[in-house]
């Protein structure tokens, strides 16, 4: 006959630890997600994902660059194939070949930050406050 001494307390400690971790994660999630910092050259647009690397940016055909990084609303990197068929508001940067390099799917509070430039000409003419992640039109 085999006896297991202390198995029940270990299971209780494990269950308590897991429970506390879940409660803590829900508490920190409820406090809100941290503000994402977008670069000065990030523009805003509406991106419709087709079969990778093909996309429509503001209704015009574009391509994802090799190694393009797509971050979802939780700031997690996602594969372009998982986004096929979705149409989302984004901030994006272009590489030297005018292909999409970095893409951030916007959360509601990020989308509410207005104005945000939609063209490189607007970005050159406006002033960017990197600390507050806001643009000021002249």
PDB file of C-alpha atoms in Angstrom:
ATOM      1  CA  UNK A   1       0.000   0.000   0.000  1.00  0.00           C
ATOM      2  CA  UNK A   2       1.399   3.368  -1.027  1.00  0.00           C
ATOM      3  CA  UNK A   3       0.696   6.482   0.982  1.00  0.00           C
ATOM      4  CA  UNK A   4       1.016  10.037  -0.189  1.00  0.00           C
ATOM      5  CA  UNK A   5       1.832  12.339   2.663  1.00  0.00           C
ATOM      6  CA  UNK A   6       1.224  16.025   2.115  1.00  0.00           C
ATOM      7  CA  UNK A   7      -0.372  15.660  -1.326  1.00  0.00           C
ATOM      8  CA  UNK A   8      -3.523  17.478  -0.285  1.00  0.00           C
ATOM      9  CA  UNK A   9      -1.795  20.577   1.128  1.00  0.00           C
ATOM     10  CA  UNK A  10       0.358  20.901  -2.013  1.00  0.00           C
ATOM     11  CA  UNK A  11      -2.765  20.753  -4.175  1.00  0.00           C
ATOM     12  CA  UNK A  12      -4.453  23.357  -1.978  1.00  0.00           C
ATOM     13  CA  UNK A  13      -1.396  25.632  -2.201  1.00  0.00           C
ATOM     14  CA  UNK A  14      -1.306  25.212  -5.953  1.00  0.00           C
ATOM     15  CA  UNK A  15      -5.018  25.943  -6.269  1.00  0.00           C
ATOM     16  CA  UNK A  16      -4.653  28.999  -4.023  1.00  0.00           C
ATOM     17  CA  UNK A  17      -1.703  30.261  -6.065  1.00  0.00           C
ATOM     18  CA  UNK A  18      -3.556  29.839  -9.341  1.00  0.00           C
ATOM     19  CA  UNK A  19      -6.645  31.544  -7.907  1.00  0.00           C
ATOM     20  CA  UNK A  20      -4.627  34.509  -6.662  1.00  0.00           C
ATOM     21  CA  UNK A  21      -2.869  34.820 -10.026  1.00  0.00           C
ATOM     22  CA  UNK A  22      -6.222  34.893 -11.837  1.00  0.00           C
ATOM     23  CA  UNK A  23      -7.659  37.498  -9.471  1.00  0.00           C
ATOM     24  CA  UNK A  24      -4.536  39.655  -9.816  1.00  0.00           C
ATOM     25  CA  UNK A  25      -4.559  39.419 -13.618  1.00  0.00           C
ATOM     26  CA  UNK A  26      -8.235  40.443 -13.747  1.00  0.00           C
ATOM     27  CA  UNK A  27      -7.516  43.347 -11.391  1.00  0.00           C
ATOM     28  CA  UNK A  28      -4.620  44.647 -13.493  1.00  0.00           C
ATOM     29  CA  UNK A  29      -6.617  44.178 -16.712  1.00  0.00           C
ATOM     30  CA  UNK A  30      -9.473  46.236 -15.256  1.00  0.00           C
ATOM     31  CA  UNK A  31      -7.062  49.085 -14.568  1.00  0.00           C
ATOM     32  CA  UNK A  32      -6.529  49.472 -18.301  1.00  0.00           C
ATOM     33  CA  UNK A  33      -3.868  48.650 -20.786  1.00  0.00           C
ATOM     34  CA  UNK A  34      -0.752  50.787 -21.025  1.00  0.00           C
ATOM     35  CA  UNK A  35      -0.619  53.495 -23.660  1.00  0.00           C
ATOM     36  CA  UNK A  36       1.148  52.331 -26.778  1.00  0.00           C
ATOM     37  CA  UNK A  37       3.815  54.647 -28.156  1.00  0.00           C
ATOM     38  CA  UNK A  38       3.527  55.144 -31.912  1.00  0.00           C
ATOM     39  CA  UNK A  39       6.405  56.553 -33.962  1.00  0.00           C
ATOM     40  CA  UNK A  40       6.210  59.978 -35.602  1.00  0.00           C
ATOM     41  CA  UNK A  41       5.977  58.419 -39.072  1.00  0.00           C
ATOM     42  CA  UNK A  42       2.925  56.273 -38.188  1.00  0.00           C
ATOM     43  CA  UNK A  43      -0.091  57.183 -40.291  1.00  0.00           C
ATOM     44  CA  UNK A  44      -3.735  56.253 -39.752  1.00  0.00           C
ATOM     45  CA  UNK A  45      -5.818  54.294 -42.203  1.00  0.00           C
ATOM     46  CA  UNK A  46      -8.339  51.543 -42.763  1.00  0.00           C
ATOM     47  CA  UNK A  47      -6.766  48.239 -43.698  1.00  0.00           C
ATOM     48  CA  UNK A  48      -8.604  45.348 -45.306  1.00  0.00           C
ATOM     49  CA  UNK A  49      -6.681  42.087 -45.267  1.00  0.00           C
ATOM     50  CA  UNK A  50      -6.849  39.794 -48.263  1.00  0.00           C
ATOM     51  CA  UNK A  51      -4.659  36.786 -49.033  1.00  0.00           C
ATOM     52  CA  UNK A  52      -1.197  37.644 -47.667  1.00  0.00           C
ATOM     53  CA  UNK A  53       0.693  39.713 -48.637  1.00  0.00           C
ATOM     54  CA  UNK A  54      -2.135  41.527 -50.442  1.00  0.00           C
ATOM     55  CA  UNK A  55      -4.124  44.192 -48.554  1.00  0.00           C
ATOM     56  CA  UNK A  56      -6.261  47.232 -49.295  1.00  0.00           C
ATOM     57  CA  UNK A  57      -5.156  50.388 -47.489  1.00  0.00           C
ATOM     58  CA  UNK A  58      -7.804  53.119 -47.630  1.00  0.00           C
ATOM     59  CA  UNK A  59      -9.221  51.319 -50.673  1.00  0.00           C
ATOM     60  CA  UNK A  60      -5.904  51.179 -52.580  1.00  0.00           C
ATOM     61  CA  UNK A  61      -3.946  47.959 -53.147  1.00  0.00           C
ATOM     62  CA  UNK A  62      -0.781  47.570 -51.055  1.00  0.00           C
ATOM     63  CA  UNK A  63       1.507  44.722 -50.051  1.00  0.00           C
ATOM     64  CA  UNK A  64       2.890  43.689 -46.700  1.00  0.00           C
ATOM     65  CA  UNK A  65       6.668  43.891 -46.623  1.00  0.00           C
ATOM     66  CA  UNK A  66       8.646  40.720 -45.931  1.00  0.00           C
ATOM     67  CA  UNK A  67       8.783  40.538 -42.143  1.00  0.00           C
ATOM     68  CA  UNK A  68       5.877  42.948 -41.630  1.00  0.00           C
ATOM     69  CA  UNK A  69       4.818  43.148 -37.980  1.00  0.00           C
ATOM     70  CA  UNK A  70       1.102  43.210 -37.227  1.00  0.00           C
ATOM     71  CA  UNK A  71       0.094  43.956 -33.634  1.00  0.00           C
ATOM     72  CA  UNK A  72      -3.498  43.376 -32.564  1.00  0.00           C
ATOM     73  CA  UNK A  73      -5.422  45.564 -30.105  1.00  0.00           C
ATOM     74  CA  UNK A  74      -3.728  43.727 -27.201  1.00  0.00           C
ATOM     75  CA  UNK A  75      -0.318  44.553 -28.722  1.00  0.00           C
ATOM     76  CA  UNK A  76       0.332  40.883 -29.504  1.00  0.00           C
ATOM     77  CA  UNK A  77       2.058  40.059 -32.790  1.00  0.00           C
ATOM     78  CA  UNK A  78      -0.280  38.147 -35.099  1.00  0.00           C
ATOM     79  CA  UNK A  79       0.318  36.396 -38.405  1.00  0.00           C
ATOM     80  CA  UNK A  80      -1.047  38.049 -41.535  1.00  0.00           C
ATOM     81  CA  UNK A  81      -2.945  34.881 -42.504  1.00  0.00           C
ATOM     82  CA  UNK A  82      -5.058  35.085 -39.350  1.00  0.00           C
ATOM     83  CA  UNK A  83      -6.264  38.552 -40.387  1.00  0.00           C
ATOM     84  CA  UNK A  84      -7.634  37.552 -43.832  1.00  0.00           C
ATOM     85  CA  UNK A  85     -11.092  39.014 -44.388  1.00  0.00           C
ATOM     86  CA  UNK A  86     -10.842  41.579 -41.551  1.00  0.00           C
ATOM     87  CA  UNK A  87     -11.249  45.322 -42.092  1.00  0.00           C
ATOM     88  CA  UNK A  88      -9.766  47.379 -39.245  1.00  0.00           C
ATOM     89  CA  UNK A  89      -8.584  50.879 -38.366  1.00  0.00           C
ATOM     90  CA  UNK A  90      -4.814  50.940 -37.969  1.00  0.00           C
ATOM     91  CA  UNK A  91      -1.700  52.986 -37.530  1.00  0.00           C
ATOM     92  CA  UNK A  92       0.990  51.901 -39.969  1.00  0.00           C
ATOM     93  CA  UNK A  93       4.451  52.665 -41.283  1.00  0.00           C
ATOM     94  CA  UNK A  94       5.828  52.091 -44.755  1.00  0.00           C
ATOM     95  CA  UNK A  95       9.270  50.829 -45.737  1.00  0.00           C
ATOM     96  CA  UNK A  96      11.464  52.339 -48.471  1.00  0.00           C
ATOM     97  CA  UNK A  97       9.565  50.303 -51.111  1.00  0.00           C
ATOM     98  CA  UNK A  98       6.177  51.692 -49.975  1.00  0.00           C
ATOM     99  CA  UNK A  99       5.197  48.337 -48.514  1.00  0.00           C
ATOM    100  CA  UNK A 100       3.518  48.085 -45.114  1.00  0.00           C
ATOM    101  CA  UNK A 101       6.148  47.487 -42.443  1.00  0.00           C
ATOM    102  CA  UNK A 102       4.561  47.993 -38.999  1.00  0.00           C
ATOM    103  CA  UNK A 103       0.819  47.776 -38.342  1.00  0.00           C
ATOM    104  CA  UNK A 104      -1.040  48.412 -35.094  1.00  0.00           C
ATOM    105  CA  UNK A 105      -4.747  47.528 -34.903  1.00  0.00           C
ATOM    106  CA  UNK A 106      -6.285  50.398 -32.952  1.00  0.00           C
ATOM    107  CA  UNK A 107      -8.250  50.194 -29.726  1.00  0.00           C
ATOM    108  CA  UNK A 108     -11.251  52.502 -29.241  1.00  0.00           C
ATOM    109  CA  UNK A 109      -9.341  54.992 -27.071  1.00  0.00           C
ATOM    110  CA  UNK A 110      -6.527  55.168 -29.640  1.00  0.00           C
ATOM    111  CA  UNK A 111      -8.995  55.697 -32.459  1.00  0.00           C
ATOM    112  CA  UNK A 112     -10.576  58.545 -30.467  1.00  0.00           C
ATOM    113  CA  UNK A 113      -7.272  60.496 -30.526  1.00  0.00           C
ATOM    114  CA  UNK A 114      -7.864  63.033 -33.245  1.00  0.00           C
ATOM    115  CA  UNK A 115      -6.503  64.477 -35.369  1.00  0.00           C
ATOM    116  CA  UNK A 116      -4.027  61.884 -36.660  1.00  0.00           C
ATOM    117  CA  UNK A 117      -2.371  62.279 -40.082  1.00  0.00           C
ATOM    118  CA  UNK A 118      -3.487  60.063 -42.915  1.00  0.00           C
ATOM    119  CA  UNK A 119      -0.839  61.135 -45.434  1.00  0.00           C
ATOM    120  CA  UNK A 120       2.909  61.819 -45.240  1.00  0.00           C
ATOM    121  CA  UNK A 121       2.244  65.455 -46.250  1.00  0.00           C
ATOM    122  CA  UNK A 122      -0.023  65.951 -43.242  1.00  0.00           C
ATOM    123  CA  UNK A 123       2.585  64.370 -40.962  1.00  0.00           C
ATOM    124  CA  UNK A 124       5.247  66.774 -42.262  1.00  0.00           C
ATOM    125  CA  UNK A 125       3.044  69.832 -41.777  1.00  0.00           C
ATOM    126  CA  UNK A 126       1.664  68.954 -38.337  1.00  0.00           C
ATOM    127  CA  UNK A 127       3.470  68.944 -34.997  1.00  0.00           C
ATOM    128  CA  UNK A 128       3.732  65.672 -33.041  1.00  0.00           C
ATOM    129  CA  UNK A 129       3.815  65.476 -29.243  1.00  0.00           C
ATOM    130  CA  UNK A 130       5.412  62.055 -28.668  1.00  0.00           C
ATOM    131  CA  UNK A 131       4.815  62.123 -24.897  1.00  0.00           C
ATOM    132  CA  UNK A 132       1.059  62.614 -25.185  1.00  0.00           C
ATOM    133  CA  UNK A 133       0.762  60.796 -28.538  1.00  0.00           C
ATOM    134  CA  UNK A 134      -1.150  63.709 -30.070  1.00  0.00           C
ATOM    135  CA  UNK A 135      -0.865  65.770 -33.242  1.00  0.00           C
ATOM    136  CA  UNK A 136      -1.399  69.520 -33.490  1.00  0.00           C
ATOM    137  CA  UNK A 137      -2.559  71.014 -36.766  1.00  0.00           C
ATOM    138  CA  UNK A 138      -1.092  74.403 -37.722  1.00  0.00           C
TER     139      UNK A 138
END
